[in-house]
PDB file of C-alpha atoms in Angstrom:
ATOM      1  CA  ALA A   1      -7.498   3.395  16.928  1.00  0.00           C
ATOM      2  CA  ALA A   2      -4.033   4.598  16.384  1.00  0.00           C
ATOM      3  CA  GLY A   3      -2.771   4.713  12.818  1.00  0.00           C
ATOM      4  CA  VAL A   4       0.464   4.953  11.095  1.00  0.00           C
ATOM      5  CA  ILE A   5       1.657   8.420  11.696  1.00  0.00           C
ATOM      6  CA  GLN A   6       3.865  10.098   9.073  1.00  0.00           C
ATOM      7  CA  SER A   7       5.948  13.758   9.325  1.00  0.00           C
ATOM      8  CA  PRO A   8       6.229  15.854   7.841  1.00  0.00           C
ATOM      9  CA  ARG A   9       3.284  16.051   5.638  1.00  0.00           C
ATOM     10  CA  HIS A  10       4.658  18.300   3.265  1.00  0.00           C
ATOM     11  CA  LEU A  11       8.289  19.050   2.472  1.00  0.00           C
ATOM     12  CA  ILE A  12       9.794  21.119  -0.057  1.00  0.00           C
ATOM     13  CA  LYS A  13      13.471  20.901  -0.899  1.00  0.00           C
ATOM     14  CA  GLU A  14      15.848  22.017  -3.540  1.00  0.00           C
ATOM     15  CA  LYS A  15      17.783  19.892  -5.623  1.00  0.00           C
ATOM     16  CA  ARG A  16      20.816  18.303  -4.356  1.00  0.00           C
ATOM     17  CA  GLU A  17      19.532  18.815  -0.777  1.00  0.00           C
ATOM     18  CA  THR A  18      18.835  15.966   1.859  1.00  0.00           C
ATOM     19  CA  ALA A  19      15.313  15.197   3.094  1.00  0.00           C
ATOM     20  CA  THR A  20      14.514  12.835   5.908  1.00  0.00           C
ATOM     21  CA  LEU A  21      11.020  11.565   6.364  1.00  0.00           C
ATOM     22  CA  LYS A  22       9.809   9.977   9.784  1.00  0.00           C
ATOM     23  CA  CYS A  23       7.283   7.204  10.255  1.00  0.00           C
ATOM     24  CA  TYR A  24       5.501   6.002  13.634  1.00  0.00           C
ATOM     25  CA  PRO A  25       4.048   2.364  12.915  1.00  0.00           C
ATOM     26  CA  ILE A  26       1.141   1.367  15.077  1.00  0.00           C
ATOM     27  CA  PRO A  27       2.026   0.335  18.276  1.00  0.00           C
ATOM     28  CA  ARG A  28       3.330  -3.239  18.756  1.00  0.00           C
ATOM     29  CA  HIS A  29       3.610  -3.569  15.045  1.00  0.00           C
ATOM     30  CA  ASP A  30       7.295  -4.766  14.464  1.00  0.00           C
ATOM     31  CA  THR A  31       7.694  -4.421  10.532  1.00  0.00           C
ATOM     32  CA  VAL A  32       7.563  -0.980   8.551  1.00  0.00           C
ATOM     33  CA  TYR A  33       7.522  -0.646   4.659  1.00  0.00           C
ATOM     34  CA  TRP A  34       8.453   2.478   2.733  1.00  0.00           C
ATOM     35  CA  TYR A  35       6.578   3.274  -0.685  1.00  0.00           C
ATOM     36  CA  GLN A  36       6.947   5.724  -3.433  1.00  0.00           C
ATOM     37  CA  GLN A  37       4.249   7.098  -5.482  1.00  0.00           C
ATOM     38  CA  GLY A  38       5.032   9.347  -8.142  1.00  0.00           C
ATOM     39  CA  PRO A  39       2.645  11.641 -10.118  1.00  0.00           C
ATOM     40  CA  GLY A  40      -0.108   9.497 -11.900  1.00  0.00           C
ATOM     41  CA  GLN A  41       1.823   6.345 -10.932  1.00  0.00           C
ATOM     42  CA  ASP A  42       1.133   3.455  -8.569  1.00  0.00           C
ATOM     43  CA  PRO A  43       2.834   2.918  -5.268  1.00  0.00           C
ATOM     44  CA  GLN A  44       6.151   1.454  -5.515  1.00  0.00           C
ATOM     45  CA  PHE A  45       7.711  -0.453  -2.741  1.00  0.00           C
ATOM     46  CA  LEU A  46      11.168   0.586  -1.550  1.00  0.00           C
ATOM     47  CA  ILE A  47      12.396  -1.016   1.661  1.00  0.00           C
ATOM     48  CA  SER A  48      11.171  -2.873   4.657  1.00  0.00           C
ATOM     49  CA  PHE A  49      12.402  -3.320   8.015  1.00  0.00           C
ATOM     50  CA  TYR A  50      11.531  -6.388  10.751  1.00  0.00           C
ATOM     51  CA  GLU A  51      12.598  -5.645  14.277  1.00  0.00           C
ATOM     52  CA  LYS A  52      15.145  -3.172  13.041  1.00  0.00           C
ATOM     53  CA  MET A  53      17.058  -5.163  10.424  1.00  0.00           C
ATOM     54  CA  GLN A  54      16.395  -4.471   6.746  1.00  0.00           C
ATOM     55  CA  SER A  55      14.073  -7.389   5.602  1.00  0.00           C
ATOM     56  CA  ASP A  56      12.812  -6.643   2.053  1.00  0.00           C
ATOM     57  CA  LYS A  57      14.491  -4.408  -0.515  1.00  0.00           C
ATOM     58  CA  GLY A  58      12.673  -2.959  -3.571  1.00  0.00           C
ATOM     59  CA  SER A  59      13.274  -0.066  -6.149  1.00  0.00           C
ATOM     60  CA  ILE A  60      14.945   2.094  -3.570  1.00  0.00           C
ATOM     61  CA  PRO A  61      17.740   4.156  -5.201  1.00  0.00           C
ATOM     62  CA  ASP A  62      21.145   4.305  -3.993  1.00  0.00           C
ATOM     63  CA  ARG A  63      20.761   7.838  -2.706  1.00  0.00           C
ATOM     64  CA  PHE A  64      18.146   6.819  -0.366  1.00  0.00           C
ATOM     65  CA  SER A  65      18.697   4.898   2.815  1.00  0.00           C
ATOM     66  CA  ALA A  66      16.634   4.214   5.794  1.00  0.00           C
ATOM     67  CA  GLN A  67      16.526   2.365   9.436  1.00  0.00           C
ATOM     68  CA  GLN A  68      14.350   1.444  11.900  1.00  0.00           C
ATOM     69  CA  PHE A  69      14.953   2.631  15.696  1.00  0.00           C
ATOM     70  CA  SER A  70      14.579   0.658  19.147  1.00  0.00           C
ATOM     71  CA  ASP A  71      11.017   2.173  19.492  1.00  0.00           C
ATOM     72  CA  TYR A  72      10.428   0.878  15.964  1.00  0.00           C
ATOM     73  CA  HIS A  73      10.021   4.072  14.380  1.00  0.00           C
ATOM     74  CA  SER A  74      11.644   4.414  10.707  1.00  0.00           C
ATOM     75  CA  GLU A  75      13.410   7.344   8.948  1.00  0.00           C
ATOM     76  CA  LEU A  76      13.807   7.572   5.163  1.00  0.00           C
ATOM     77  CA  ASN A  77      16.757   9.596   4.370  1.00  0.00           C
ATOM     78  CA  MET A  78      17.312  11.077   0.581  1.00  0.00           C
ATOM     79  CA  SER A  79      20.253  12.659  -0.295  1.00  0.00           C
ATOM     80  CA  SER A  80      21.226  14.861  -3.596  1.00  0.00           C
ATOM     81  CA  LEU A  81      17.634  15.050  -4.294  1.00  0.00           C
ATOM     82  CA  GLU A  82      16.466  15.240  -7.784  1.00  0.00           C
ATOM     83  CA  LEU A  83      13.460  16.438  -9.559  1.00  0.00           C
ATOM     84  CA  GLY A  84      12.289  13.018 -10.310  1.00  0.00           C
ATOM     85  CA  ASP A  85      12.107  12.388  -6.456  1.00  0.00           C
ATOM     86  CA  SER A  86       9.266  14.550  -6.041  1.00  0.00           C
ATOM     87  CA  ALA A  87       6.400  12.032  -5.006  1.00  0.00           C
ATOM     88  CA  LEU A  88       4.283  11.216  -2.280  1.00  0.00           C
ATOM     89  CA  TYR A  89       6.177   8.604   0.313  1.00  0.00           C
ATOM     90  CA  PHE A  90       4.096   6.254   2.239  1.00  0.00           C
ATOM     91  CA  CYS A  91       5.097   4.189   5.137  1.00  0.00           C
ATOM     92  CA  ALA A  92       2.971   1.267   6.267  1.00  0.00           C
ATOM     93  CA  SER A  93       3.467  -0.817   8.979  1.00  0.00           C
ATOM     94  CA  SER A  94       2.334  -4.564  10.214  1.00  0.00           C
ATOM     95  CA  LEU A  95       2.998  -7.598  12.596  1.00  0.00           C
ATOM     96  CA  ARG A  96       5.479 -10.070  10.877  1.00  0.00           C
ATOM     97  CA  GLY A  97       3.866 -12.840   9.552  1.00  0.00           C
ATOM     98  CA  ALA A  98       2.017 -14.578   6.632  1.00  0.00           C
ATOM     99  CA  GLY A  99      -1.450 -13.281   5.982  1.00  0.00           C
ATOM    100  CA  ASN A 100      -1.094 -10.284   8.262  1.00  0.00           C
ATOM    101  CA  THR A 101      -2.430  -6.688   7.317  1.00  0.00           C
ATOM    102  CA  ILE A 102      -0.324  -3.910   6.036  1.00  0.00           C
ATOM    103  CA  TYR A 103      -1.703  -0.645   7.211  1.00  0.00           C
ATOM    104  CA  PHE A 104      -0.680   2.643   5.286  1.00  0.00           C
ATOM    105  CA  GLY A 105      -0.230   6.058   6.628  1.00  0.00           C
ATOM    106  CA  GLU A 106      -1.442   9.218   5.058  1.00  0.00           C
ATOM    107  CA  GLY A 107       1.759   9.678   3.086  1.00  0.00           C
ATOM    108  CA  SER A 108       4.518  12.556   3.080  1.00  0.00           C
ATOM    109  CA  TRP A 109       4.526  14.858   0.209  1.00  0.00           C
ATOM    110  CA  LEU A 110       8.067  15.978  -1.289  1.00  0.00           C
ATOM    111  CA  THR A 111       8.378  18.449  -3.734  1.00  0.00           C
ATOM    112  CA  VAL A 112      11.961  18.966  -5.104  1.00  0.00           C
ATOM    113  CA  VAL A 113      12.443  22.378  -6.934  1.00  0.00           C
TER     114      VAL A 113
ATOM    115  CA  ASP B   1       4.873 -12.478  -5.664  1.00  0.00           C
ATOM    116  CA  ALA B   2       2.301 -13.348  -8.271  1.00  0.00           C
ATOM    117  CA  LYS B   3       1.139 -11.069 -10.839  1.00  0.00           C
ATOM    118  CA  THR B   4      -2.439  -9.745 -11.095  1.00  0.00           C
ATOM    119  CA  THR B   5      -4.709  -8.596 -13.795  1.00  0.00           C
ATOM    120  CA  GLN B   6      -7.462  -6.112 -13.233  1.00  0.00           C
ATOM    121  CA  PRO B   7      -9.663  -4.359 -15.801  1.00  0.00           C
ATOM    122  CA  PRO B   8      -8.389  -0.514 -15.967  1.00  0.00           C
ATOM    123  CA  SER B   9     -11.753   0.994 -15.294  1.00  0.00           C
ATOM    124  CA  MET B  10     -15.356   0.156 -13.990  1.00  0.00           C
ATOM    125  CA  ASP B  11     -18.413   2.241 -13.464  1.00  0.00           C
ATOM    126  CA  CYS B  12     -21.035   1.415 -11.127  1.00  0.00           C
ATOM    127  CA  ALA B  13     -24.413   3.289 -10.177  1.00  0.00           C
ATOM    128  CA  GLU B  14     -25.093   4.452  -6.592  1.00  0.00           C
ATOM    129  CA  GLY B  15     -26.606   1.953  -4.644  1.00  0.00           C
ATOM    130  CA  ARG B  16     -25.900  -0.948  -6.945  1.00  0.00           C
ATOM    131  CA  ALA B  17     -23.116  -3.820  -6.359  1.00  0.00           C
ATOM    132  CA  ALA B  18     -19.909  -3.235  -7.576  1.00  0.00           C
ATOM    133  CA  ASN B  19     -18.117  -6.291  -8.472  1.00  0.00           C
ATOM    134  CA  LEU B  20     -14.399  -5.723  -9.143  1.00  0.00           C
ATOM    135  CA  PRO B  21     -12.526  -8.888 -10.725  1.00  0.00           C
ATOM    136  CA  CYS B  22      -8.898 -10.099 -10.523  1.00  0.00           C
ATOM    137  CA  ASN B  23      -7.033 -12.666 -12.237  1.00  0.00           C
ATOM    138  CA  HIS B  24      -4.075 -14.043 -10.518  1.00  0.00           C
ATOM    139  CA  SER B  25      -3.318 -17.293 -12.354  1.00  0.00           C
ATOM    140  CA  THR B  26       0.122 -17.690 -10.919  1.00  0.00           C
ATOM    141  CA  ILE B  27      -0.587 -17.519  -7.271  1.00  0.00           C
ATOM    142  CA  SER B  28       1.133 -19.987  -5.138  1.00  0.00           C
ATOM    143  CA  GLY B  29      -0.307 -21.812  -2.327  1.00  0.00           C
ATOM    144  CA  ASN B  30       1.192 -19.858   0.426  1.00  0.00           C
ATOM    145  CA  GLU B  31      -0.284 -16.528  -1.145  1.00  0.00           C
ATOM    146  CA  TYR B  32      -2.886 -14.389   0.043  1.00  0.00           C
ATOM    147  CA  VAL B  33      -5.166 -12.182  -2.001  1.00  0.00           C
ATOM    148  CA  TYR B  34      -5.171  -8.530  -0.664  1.00  0.00           C
ATOM    149  CA  TRP B  35      -7.443  -5.765  -1.874  1.00  0.00           C
ATOM    150  CA  TYR B  36      -6.643  -2.228  -1.086  1.00  0.00           C
ATOM    151  CA  ARG B  37      -7.906   1.041  -2.347  1.00  0.00           C
ATOM    152  CA  GLN B  38      -6.786   4.449  -2.755  1.00  0.00           C
ATOM    153  CA  ILE B  39      -9.035   7.597  -2.668  1.00  0.00           C
ATOM    154  CA  HIS B  40      -7.123  10.220  -4.760  1.00  0.00           C
ATOM    155  CA  SER B  41      -3.614  10.957  -3.068  1.00  0.00           C
ATOM    156  CA  GLN B  42      -4.597   9.405   0.329  1.00  0.00           C
ATOM    157  CA  GLY B  43      -2.840   6.222   1.719  1.00  0.00           C
ATOM    158  CA  PRO B  44      -3.857   3.067   0.579  1.00  0.00           C
ATOM    159  CA  GLN B  45      -6.705   1.661   2.960  1.00  0.00           C
ATOM    160  CA  TYR B  46      -7.136  -2.091   3.673  1.00  0.00           C
ATOM    161  CA  ILE B  47     -10.190  -3.538   2.416  1.00  0.00           C
ATOM    162  CA  ILE B  48     -10.102  -7.408   2.744  1.00  0.00           C
ATOM    163  CA  HIS B  49      -7.899 -10.140   2.246  1.00  0.00           C
ATOM    164  CA  GLY B  50      -8.150 -14.216   2.015  1.00  0.00           C
ATOM    165  CA  LEU B  51      -6.307 -17.141   1.237  1.00  0.00           C
ATOM    166  CA  LYS B  52      -8.837 -19.700  -0.113  1.00  0.00           C
ATOM    167  CA  ASN B  53     -12.270 -19.318   1.917  1.00  0.00           C
ATOM    168  CA  ASN B  54     -14.474 -16.152   0.707  1.00  0.00           C
ATOM    169  CA  GLU B  55     -14.277 -13.619   3.154  1.00  0.00           C
ATOM    170  CA  THR B  56     -16.834 -10.859   4.041  1.00  0.00           C
ATOM    171  CA  ASN B  57     -16.407  -7.688   6.731  1.00  0.00           C
ATOM    172  CA  GLU B  58     -18.037  -4.555   6.983  1.00  0.00           C
ATOM    173  CA  MET B  59     -16.447  -2.960   3.814  1.00  0.00           C
ATOM    174  CA  ALA B  60     -16.744  -5.641   1.360  1.00  0.00           C
ATOM    175  CA  SER B  61     -16.892  -9.527   0.271  1.00  0.00           C
ATOM    176  CA  LEU B  62     -14.220 -11.492  -1.132  1.00  0.00           C
ATOM    177  CA  ILE B  63     -15.154 -14.454  -3.360  1.00  0.00           C
ATOM    178  CA  ILE B  64     -12.015 -16.579  -4.430  1.00  0.00           C
ATOM    179  CA  THR B  65     -12.669 -19.397  -7.082  1.00  0.00           C
ATOM    180  CA  GLU B  66     -11.693 -23.015  -5.958  1.00  0.00           C
ATOM    181  CA  ASP B  67      -8.614 -22.897  -8.085  1.00  0.00           C
ATOM    182  CA  ARG B  68      -7.596 -19.555  -6.637  1.00  0.00           C
ATOM    183  CA  LYS B  69      -6.612 -18.304  -9.908  1.00  0.00           C
ATOM    184  CA  SER B  70      -9.185 -15.483  -9.694  1.00  0.00           C
ATOM    185  CA  SER B  71     -10.890 -13.374  -7.277  1.00  0.00           C
ATOM    186  CA  THR B  72     -13.761 -10.884  -7.197  1.00  0.00           C
ATOM    187  CA  LEU B  73     -14.396  -7.858  -4.613  1.00  0.00           C
ATOM    188  CA  ILE B  74     -17.993  -7.124  -4.048  1.00  0.00           C
ATOM    189  CA  LEU B  75     -18.858  -3.665  -2.509  1.00  0.00           C
ATOM    190  CA  PRO B  76     -22.535  -4.686  -2.048  1.00  0.00           C
ATOM    191  CA  HIS B  77     -24.079  -0.996  -1.945  1.00  0.00           C
ATOM    192  CA  ALA B  78     -21.658   1.430  -3.559  1.00  0.00           C
ATOM    193  CA  THR B  79     -21.899   5.004  -2.609  1.00  0.00           C
ATOM    194  CA  LEU B  80     -20.093   8.057  -4.215  1.00  0.00           C
ATOM    195  CA  ARG B  81     -17.358   7.721  -1.527  1.00  0.00           C
ATOM    196  CA  ASP B  82     -16.487   4.348  -3.045  1.00  0.00           C
ATOM    197  CA  THR B  83     -14.868   6.062  -6.277  1.00  0.00           C
ATOM    198  CA  ALA B  84     -11.457   5.163  -6.179  1.00  0.00           C
ATOM    199  CA  VAL B  85      -8.777   2.937  -7.275  1.00  0.00           C
ATOM    200  CA  TYR B  86      -8.970  -0.373  -6.082  1.00  0.00           C
ATOM    201  CA  TYR B  87      -5.830  -2.724  -6.193  1.00  0.00           C
ATOM    202  CA  CYS B  88      -5.781  -6.381  -6.100  1.00  0.00           C
ATOM    203  CA  ILE B  89      -2.602  -7.797  -4.579  1.00  0.00           C
ATOM    204  CA  VAL B  90      -1.036 -10.957  -4.304  1.00  0.00           C
ATOM    205  CA  GLY B  91       1.345 -12.089  -1.668  1.00  0.00           C
ATOM    206  CA  SER B  92       2.590 -13.527   1.563  1.00  0.00           C
ATOM    207  CA  GLY B  93       1.935 -10.718   4.101  1.00  0.00           C
ATOM    208  CA  TYR B  94       5.145  -9.331   3.471  1.00  0.00           C
ATOM    209  CA  ALA B  95       6.214  -6.508   1.091  1.00  0.00           C
ATOM    210  CA  LEU B  96       3.208  -6.068  -0.839  1.00  0.00           C
ATOM    211  CA  ASN B  97       3.804  -4.956  -4.799  1.00  0.00           C
ATOM    212  CA  PHE B  98       1.156  -2.769  -6.223  1.00  0.00           C
ATOM    213  CA  GLY B  99      -0.104  -3.347 -10.002  1.00  0.00           C
ATOM    214  CA  LYS B 100      -2.060  -1.172 -11.900  1.00  0.00           C
ATOM    215  CA  GLY B 101      -5.515  -1.535 -10.184  1.00  0.00           C
ATOM    216  CA  THR B 102      -9.099  -0.731 -11.343  1.00  0.00           C
ATOM    217  CA  SER B 103     -10.323   3.018 -11.320  1.00  0.00           C
ATOM    218  CA  LEU B 104     -14.136   2.473 -10.163  1.00  0.00           C
ATOM    219  CA  LEU B 105     -16.318   5.400 -10.655  1.00  0.00           C
ATOM    220  CA  VAL B 106     -19.533   5.347  -8.843  1.00  0.00           C
ATOM    221  CA  THR B 107     -22.173   7.588 -10.507  1.00  0.00           C
ATOM    222  CA  PRO B 108     -25.272   9.137  -9.172  1.00  0.00           C
TER     223      PRO B 108
END
């Protein structure tokens, strides 16, 4: 079965640069979520979108923005990168609704040097 | 979302059942209990979830107490590949907030 696809899998950027991560949800899923997992930490919810509108907001820094497009894929844009942004970024998707299952991608590794 | 409490670590012998407890005493009526696991730096893997009835699938069983204040994830025959961090998350099926989880070590 198709899973959540994330690209790129690995990314190296310098401080103050900009990075964009892409996420392709499971077909027919209408909701996308972004999570950040720093070294040795648990995944932290950043933001989610339902039908191309922001749905929930977690601990997303102001330097980050995201959107969901008409084909339901999503992009996370990170600007003015800091060393502390180095982390594993997960995208997840689901069908909107109470009790539905959220499926995660394999993540994108961002290293800021 | 309700907060959960899990032991930080557990050991289990290969082939034995692994029983992972979770306390969620502040769970509200419309919140589900979800279990995910994460094998080192891979994406969190969905295991099972339930509202109030016990659930079973090909991976595990979920036992939820009648008052819904706690639950237990059961891996019936643990293998070395089940070594992972297991997260118990309470939520309504929208954004799930991960807590600390239980690091399960399955030993030969």
